[in-house]
GROMACS .gro file of N, CA and C in nm:
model
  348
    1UNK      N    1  10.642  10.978  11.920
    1UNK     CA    2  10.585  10.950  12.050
    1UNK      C    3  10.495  10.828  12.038
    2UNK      N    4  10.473  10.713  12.154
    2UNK     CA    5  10.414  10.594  12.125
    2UNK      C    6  10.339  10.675  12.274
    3UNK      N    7  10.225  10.636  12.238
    3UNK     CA    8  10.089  10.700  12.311
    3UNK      C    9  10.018  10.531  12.355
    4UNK      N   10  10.019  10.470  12.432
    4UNK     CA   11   9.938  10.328  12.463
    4UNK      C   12   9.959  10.268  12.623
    5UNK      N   13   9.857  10.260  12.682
    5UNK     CA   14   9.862  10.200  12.831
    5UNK      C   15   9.931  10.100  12.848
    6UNK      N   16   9.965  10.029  12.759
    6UNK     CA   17  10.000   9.862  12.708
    6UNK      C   18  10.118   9.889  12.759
    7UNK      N   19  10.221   9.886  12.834
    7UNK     CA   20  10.364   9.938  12.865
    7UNK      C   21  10.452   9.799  12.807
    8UNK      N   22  10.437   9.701  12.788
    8UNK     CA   23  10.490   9.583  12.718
    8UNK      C   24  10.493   9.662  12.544
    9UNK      N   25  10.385   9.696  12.529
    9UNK     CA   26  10.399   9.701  12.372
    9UNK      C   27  10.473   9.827  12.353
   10UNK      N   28  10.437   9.979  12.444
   10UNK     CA   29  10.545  10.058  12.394
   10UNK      C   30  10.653  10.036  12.415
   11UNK      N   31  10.738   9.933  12.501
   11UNK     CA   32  10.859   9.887  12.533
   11UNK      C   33  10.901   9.846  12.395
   12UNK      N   34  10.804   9.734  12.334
   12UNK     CA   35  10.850   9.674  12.230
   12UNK      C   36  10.881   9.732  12.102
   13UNK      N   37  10.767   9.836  12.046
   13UNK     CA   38  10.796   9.972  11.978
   13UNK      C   39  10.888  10.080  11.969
   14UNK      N   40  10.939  10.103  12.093
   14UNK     CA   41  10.974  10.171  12.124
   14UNK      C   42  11.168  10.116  12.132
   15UNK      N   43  11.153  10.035  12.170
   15UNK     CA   44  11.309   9.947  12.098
   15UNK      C   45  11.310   9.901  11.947
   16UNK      N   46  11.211   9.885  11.896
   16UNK     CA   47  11.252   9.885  11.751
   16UNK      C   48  11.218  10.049  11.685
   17UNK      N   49  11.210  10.171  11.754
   17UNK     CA   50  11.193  10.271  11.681
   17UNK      C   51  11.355  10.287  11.694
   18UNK      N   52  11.419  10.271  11.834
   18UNK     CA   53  11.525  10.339  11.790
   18UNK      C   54  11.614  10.250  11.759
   19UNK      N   55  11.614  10.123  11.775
   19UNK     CA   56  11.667  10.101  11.659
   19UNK      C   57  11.709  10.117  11.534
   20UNK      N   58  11.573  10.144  11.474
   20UNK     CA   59  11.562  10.217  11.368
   20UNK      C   60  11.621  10.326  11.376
   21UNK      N   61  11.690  10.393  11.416
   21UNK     CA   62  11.690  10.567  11.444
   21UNK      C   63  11.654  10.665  11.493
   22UNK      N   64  11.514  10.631  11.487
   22UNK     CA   65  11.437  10.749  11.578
   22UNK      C   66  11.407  10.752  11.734
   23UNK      N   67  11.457  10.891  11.724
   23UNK     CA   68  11.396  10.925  11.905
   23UNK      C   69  11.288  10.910  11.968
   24UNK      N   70  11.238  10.862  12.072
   24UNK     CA   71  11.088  10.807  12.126
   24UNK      C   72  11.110  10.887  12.229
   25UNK      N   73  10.955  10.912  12.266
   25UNK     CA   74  10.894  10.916  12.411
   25UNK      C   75  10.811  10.874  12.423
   26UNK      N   76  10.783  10.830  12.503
   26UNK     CA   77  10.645  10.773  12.580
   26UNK      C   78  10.540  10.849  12.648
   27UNK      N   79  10.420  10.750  12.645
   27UNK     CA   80  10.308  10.817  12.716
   27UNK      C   81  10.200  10.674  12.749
   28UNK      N   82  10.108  10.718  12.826
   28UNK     CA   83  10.049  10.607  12.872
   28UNK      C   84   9.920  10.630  12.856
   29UNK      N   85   9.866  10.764  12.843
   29UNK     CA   86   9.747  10.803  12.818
   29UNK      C   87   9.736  10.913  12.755
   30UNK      N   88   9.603  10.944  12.691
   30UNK     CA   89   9.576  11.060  12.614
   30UNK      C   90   9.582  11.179  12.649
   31UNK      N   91   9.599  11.197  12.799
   31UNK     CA   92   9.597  11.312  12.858
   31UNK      C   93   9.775  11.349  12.877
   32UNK      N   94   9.833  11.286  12.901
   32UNK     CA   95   9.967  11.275  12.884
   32UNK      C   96   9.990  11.294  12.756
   33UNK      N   97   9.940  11.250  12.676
   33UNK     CA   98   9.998  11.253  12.522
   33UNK      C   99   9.980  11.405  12.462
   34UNK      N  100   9.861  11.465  12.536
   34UNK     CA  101   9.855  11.586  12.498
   34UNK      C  102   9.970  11.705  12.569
   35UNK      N  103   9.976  11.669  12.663
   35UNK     CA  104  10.102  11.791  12.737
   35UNK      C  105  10.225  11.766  12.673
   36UNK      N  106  10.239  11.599  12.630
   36UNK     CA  107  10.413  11.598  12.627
   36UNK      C  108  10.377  11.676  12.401
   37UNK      N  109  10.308  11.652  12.383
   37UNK     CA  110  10.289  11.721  12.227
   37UNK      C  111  10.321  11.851  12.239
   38UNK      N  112  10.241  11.937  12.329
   38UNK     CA  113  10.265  12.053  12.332
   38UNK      C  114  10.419  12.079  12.390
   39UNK      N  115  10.509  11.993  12.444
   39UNK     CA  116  10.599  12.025  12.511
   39UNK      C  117  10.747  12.031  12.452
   40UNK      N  118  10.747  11.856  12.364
   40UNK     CA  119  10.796  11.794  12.286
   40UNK      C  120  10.818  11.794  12.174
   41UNK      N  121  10.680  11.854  12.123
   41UNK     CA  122  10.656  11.897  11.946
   41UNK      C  123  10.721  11.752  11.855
   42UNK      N  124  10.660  11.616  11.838
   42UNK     CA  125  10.676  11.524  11.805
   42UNK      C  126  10.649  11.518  11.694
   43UNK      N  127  10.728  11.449  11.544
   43UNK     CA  128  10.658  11.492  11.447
   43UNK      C  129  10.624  11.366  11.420
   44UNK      N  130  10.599  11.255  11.522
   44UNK     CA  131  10.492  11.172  11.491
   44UNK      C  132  10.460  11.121  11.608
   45UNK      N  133  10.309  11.076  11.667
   45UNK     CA  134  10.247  11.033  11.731
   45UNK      C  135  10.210  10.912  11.668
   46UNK      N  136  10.236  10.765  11.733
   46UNK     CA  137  10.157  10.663  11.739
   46UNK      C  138  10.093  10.644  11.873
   47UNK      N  139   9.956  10.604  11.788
   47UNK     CA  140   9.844  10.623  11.938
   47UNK      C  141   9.759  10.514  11.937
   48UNK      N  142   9.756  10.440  12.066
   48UNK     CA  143   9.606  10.345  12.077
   48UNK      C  144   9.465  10.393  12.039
   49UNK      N  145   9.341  10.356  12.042
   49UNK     CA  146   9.237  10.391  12.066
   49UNK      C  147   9.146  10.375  12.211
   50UNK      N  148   9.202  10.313  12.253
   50UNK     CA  149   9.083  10.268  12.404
   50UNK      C  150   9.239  10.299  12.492
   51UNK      N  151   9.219  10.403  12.597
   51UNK     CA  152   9.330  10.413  12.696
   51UNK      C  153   9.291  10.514  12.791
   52UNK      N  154   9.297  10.489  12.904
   52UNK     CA  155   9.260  10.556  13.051
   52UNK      C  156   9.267  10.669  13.021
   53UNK      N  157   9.199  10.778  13.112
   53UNK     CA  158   9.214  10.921  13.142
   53UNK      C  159   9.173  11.016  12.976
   54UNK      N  160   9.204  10.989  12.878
   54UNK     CA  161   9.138  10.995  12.747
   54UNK      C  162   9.123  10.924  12.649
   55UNK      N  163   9.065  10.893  12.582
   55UNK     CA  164   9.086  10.772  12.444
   55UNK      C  165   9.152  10.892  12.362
   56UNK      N  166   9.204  10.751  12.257
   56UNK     CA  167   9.264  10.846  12.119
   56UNK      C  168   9.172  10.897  12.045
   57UNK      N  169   9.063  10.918  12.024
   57UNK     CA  170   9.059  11.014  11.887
   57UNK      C  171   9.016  11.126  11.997
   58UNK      N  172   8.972  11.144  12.119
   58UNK     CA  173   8.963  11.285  12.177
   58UNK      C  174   9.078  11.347  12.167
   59UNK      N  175   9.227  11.270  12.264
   59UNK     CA  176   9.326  11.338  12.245
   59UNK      C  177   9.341  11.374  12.105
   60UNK      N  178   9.346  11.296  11.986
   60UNK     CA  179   9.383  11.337  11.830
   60UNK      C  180   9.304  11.438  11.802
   61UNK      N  181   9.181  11.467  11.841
   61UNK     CA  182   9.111  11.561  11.815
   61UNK      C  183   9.137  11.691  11.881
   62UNK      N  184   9.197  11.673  12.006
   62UNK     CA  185   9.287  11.810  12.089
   62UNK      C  186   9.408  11.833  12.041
   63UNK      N  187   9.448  11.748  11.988
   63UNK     CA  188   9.599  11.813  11.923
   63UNK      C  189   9.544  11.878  11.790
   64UNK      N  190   9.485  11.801  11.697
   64UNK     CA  191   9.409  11.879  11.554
   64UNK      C  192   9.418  11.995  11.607
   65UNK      N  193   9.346  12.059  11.727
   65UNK     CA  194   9.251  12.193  11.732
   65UNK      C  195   9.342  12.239  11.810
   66UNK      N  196   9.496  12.193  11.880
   66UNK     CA  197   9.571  12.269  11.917
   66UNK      C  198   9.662  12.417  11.816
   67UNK      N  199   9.663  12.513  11.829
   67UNK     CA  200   9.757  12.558  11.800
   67UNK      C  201   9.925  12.568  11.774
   68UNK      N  202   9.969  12.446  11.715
   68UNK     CA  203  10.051  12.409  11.725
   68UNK      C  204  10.138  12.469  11.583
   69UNK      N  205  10.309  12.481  11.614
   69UNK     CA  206  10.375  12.551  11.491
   69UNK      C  207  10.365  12.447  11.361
   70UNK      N  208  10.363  12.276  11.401
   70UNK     CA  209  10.386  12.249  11.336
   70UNK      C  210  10.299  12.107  11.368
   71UNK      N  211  10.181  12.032  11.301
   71UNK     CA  212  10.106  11.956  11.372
   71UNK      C  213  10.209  11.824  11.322
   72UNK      N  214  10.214  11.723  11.441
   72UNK     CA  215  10.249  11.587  11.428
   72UNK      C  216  10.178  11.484  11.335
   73UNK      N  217  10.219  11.347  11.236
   73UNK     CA  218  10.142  11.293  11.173
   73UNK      C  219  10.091  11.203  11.281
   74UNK      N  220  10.003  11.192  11.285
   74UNK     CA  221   9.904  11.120  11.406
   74UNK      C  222   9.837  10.983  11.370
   75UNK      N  223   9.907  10.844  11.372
   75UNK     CA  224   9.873  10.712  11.306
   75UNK      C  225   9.799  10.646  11.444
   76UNK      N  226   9.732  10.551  11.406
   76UNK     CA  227   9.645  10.532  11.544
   76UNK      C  228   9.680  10.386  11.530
   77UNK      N  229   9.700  10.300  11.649
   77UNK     CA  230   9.759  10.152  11.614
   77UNK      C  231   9.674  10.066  11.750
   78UNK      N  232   9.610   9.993  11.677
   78UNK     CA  233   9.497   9.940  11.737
   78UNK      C  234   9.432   9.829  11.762
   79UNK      N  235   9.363   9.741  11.827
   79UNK     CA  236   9.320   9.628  11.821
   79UNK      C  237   9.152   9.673  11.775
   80UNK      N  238   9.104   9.772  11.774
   80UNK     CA  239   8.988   9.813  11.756
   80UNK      C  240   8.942   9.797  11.575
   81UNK      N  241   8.920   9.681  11.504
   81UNK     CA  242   8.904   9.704  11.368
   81UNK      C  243   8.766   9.721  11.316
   82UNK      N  244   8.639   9.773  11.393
   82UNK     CA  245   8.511   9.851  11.272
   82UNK      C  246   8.540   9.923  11.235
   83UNK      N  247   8.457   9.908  11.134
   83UNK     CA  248   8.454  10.071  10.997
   83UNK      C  249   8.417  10.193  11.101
   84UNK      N  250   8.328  10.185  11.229
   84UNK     CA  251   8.343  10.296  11.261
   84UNK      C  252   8.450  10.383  11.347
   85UNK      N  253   8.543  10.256  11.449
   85UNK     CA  254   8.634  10.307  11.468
   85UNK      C  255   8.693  10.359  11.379
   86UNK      N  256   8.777  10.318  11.258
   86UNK     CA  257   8.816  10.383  11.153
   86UNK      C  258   8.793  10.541  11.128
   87UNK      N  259   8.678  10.486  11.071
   87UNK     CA  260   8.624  10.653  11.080
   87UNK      C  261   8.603  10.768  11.182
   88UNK      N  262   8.615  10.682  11.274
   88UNK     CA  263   8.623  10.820  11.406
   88UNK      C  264   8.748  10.871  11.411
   89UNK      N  265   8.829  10.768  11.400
   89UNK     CA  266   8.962  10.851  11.366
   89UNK      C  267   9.022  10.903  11.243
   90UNK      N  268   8.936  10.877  11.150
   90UNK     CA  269   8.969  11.000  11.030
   90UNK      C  270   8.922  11.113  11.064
   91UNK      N  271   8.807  11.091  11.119
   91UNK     CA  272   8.786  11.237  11.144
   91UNK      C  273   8.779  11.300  11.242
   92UNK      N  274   8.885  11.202  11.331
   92UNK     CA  275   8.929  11.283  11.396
   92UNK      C  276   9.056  11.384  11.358
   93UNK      N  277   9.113  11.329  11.218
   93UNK     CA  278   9.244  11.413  11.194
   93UNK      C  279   9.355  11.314  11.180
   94UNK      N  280   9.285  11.173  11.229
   94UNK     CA  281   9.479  11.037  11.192
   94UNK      C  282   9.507  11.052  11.051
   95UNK      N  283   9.595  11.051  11.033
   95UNK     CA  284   9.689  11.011  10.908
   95UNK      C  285   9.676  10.869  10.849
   96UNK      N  286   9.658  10.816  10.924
   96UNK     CA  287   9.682  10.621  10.936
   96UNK      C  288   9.643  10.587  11.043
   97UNK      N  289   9.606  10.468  10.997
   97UNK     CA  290   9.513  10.341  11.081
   97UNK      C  291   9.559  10.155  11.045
   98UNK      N  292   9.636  10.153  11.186
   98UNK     CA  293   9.704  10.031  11.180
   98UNK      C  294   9.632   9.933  11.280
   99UNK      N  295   9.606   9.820  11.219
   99UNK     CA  296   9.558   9.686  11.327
   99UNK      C  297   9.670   9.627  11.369
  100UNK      N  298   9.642   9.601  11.539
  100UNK     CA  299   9.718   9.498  11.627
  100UNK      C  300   9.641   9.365  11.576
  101UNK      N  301   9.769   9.287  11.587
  101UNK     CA  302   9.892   9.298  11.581
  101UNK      C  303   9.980   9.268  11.505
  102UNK      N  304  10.059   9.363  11.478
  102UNK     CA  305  10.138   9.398  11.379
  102UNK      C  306  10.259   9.404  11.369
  103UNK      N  307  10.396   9.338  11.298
  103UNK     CA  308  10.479   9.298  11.349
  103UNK      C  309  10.586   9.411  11.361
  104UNK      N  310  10.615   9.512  11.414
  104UNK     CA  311  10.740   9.651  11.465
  104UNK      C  312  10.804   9.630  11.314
  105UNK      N  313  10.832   9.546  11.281
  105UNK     CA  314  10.916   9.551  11.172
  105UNK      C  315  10.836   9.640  11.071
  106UNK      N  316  10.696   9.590  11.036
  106UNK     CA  317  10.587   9.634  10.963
  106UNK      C  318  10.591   9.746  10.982
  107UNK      N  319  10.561   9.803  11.080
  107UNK     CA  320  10.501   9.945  11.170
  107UNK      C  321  10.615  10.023  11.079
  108UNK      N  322  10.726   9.976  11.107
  108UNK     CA  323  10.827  10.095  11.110
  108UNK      C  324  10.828  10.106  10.907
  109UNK      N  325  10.851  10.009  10.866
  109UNK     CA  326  10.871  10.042  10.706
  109UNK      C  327  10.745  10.127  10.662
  110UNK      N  328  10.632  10.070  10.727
  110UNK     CA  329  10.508  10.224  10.660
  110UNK      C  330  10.582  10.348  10.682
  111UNK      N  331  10.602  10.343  10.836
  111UNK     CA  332  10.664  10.482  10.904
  111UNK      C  333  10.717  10.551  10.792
  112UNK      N  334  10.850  10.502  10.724
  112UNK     CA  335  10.931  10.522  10.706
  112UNK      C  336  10.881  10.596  10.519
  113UNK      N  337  10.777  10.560  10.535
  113UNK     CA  338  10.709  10.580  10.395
  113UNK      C  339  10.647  10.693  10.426
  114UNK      N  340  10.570  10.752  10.558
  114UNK     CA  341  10.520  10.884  10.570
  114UNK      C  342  10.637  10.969  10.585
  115UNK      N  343  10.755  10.931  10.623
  115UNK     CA  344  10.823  10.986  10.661
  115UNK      C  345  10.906  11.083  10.560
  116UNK      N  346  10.890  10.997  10.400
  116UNK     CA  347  10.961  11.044  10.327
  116UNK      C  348  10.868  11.126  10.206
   0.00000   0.00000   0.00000
């Protein structure tokens, strides 16, 4: 799932995921990102940090504390680079922490490294 208000960039992500292979859905905000998780059961979330209706590490922090069968790896992809953003989203529960901008090609070979 690509979680970002940016609708240009999940377009762009989102054609090189499946490219790559993998199935996408979209979302535009954190509050969205949380229903389609529970709905969808995604076993990966890429997520902005600054985005309407919730930011990412609240939503990341509602999925953490969701009851879920099986939690998603949760990478956060961002233009936001302090040490404390960082850290808000470690603890909020991300897996990974990627700076915009970054070229899809990039994105996806890490991916492909949690993946395995």
């Amino acid at each position: 799932m690509i979680v970002d208000d940016e609708a240009d960039l999940r377009d762009l992500l989102a054609y090189n995921l499946v490219k790559s292979g993998y199935d996408v859905i979209e979302s535009s905000n954190g509050k969205e990102a949380i229903e389609l998780t529970r709905l969808e059961r995604p076993d990966l979330v890429i997520m902005d940090l600054m985005m309407p209706e919730m930011n990412g590490i609240d939503a990341c922090k509602y999925i953490r504390s969701a009851k879920l069968e099986r939690q998603p790896i949760i990478l956060f992809f961002t233009a936001r680079s302090e040490y404390f953003a960082k850290q808000a989203a470690q603890d909020a529960g991300a897996n990974g922490y990627f700076l915009k901008p970054l070229a899809p090609q990039r994105l996806i070979a890490s991916l492909q490294k949690w993946a395995s």
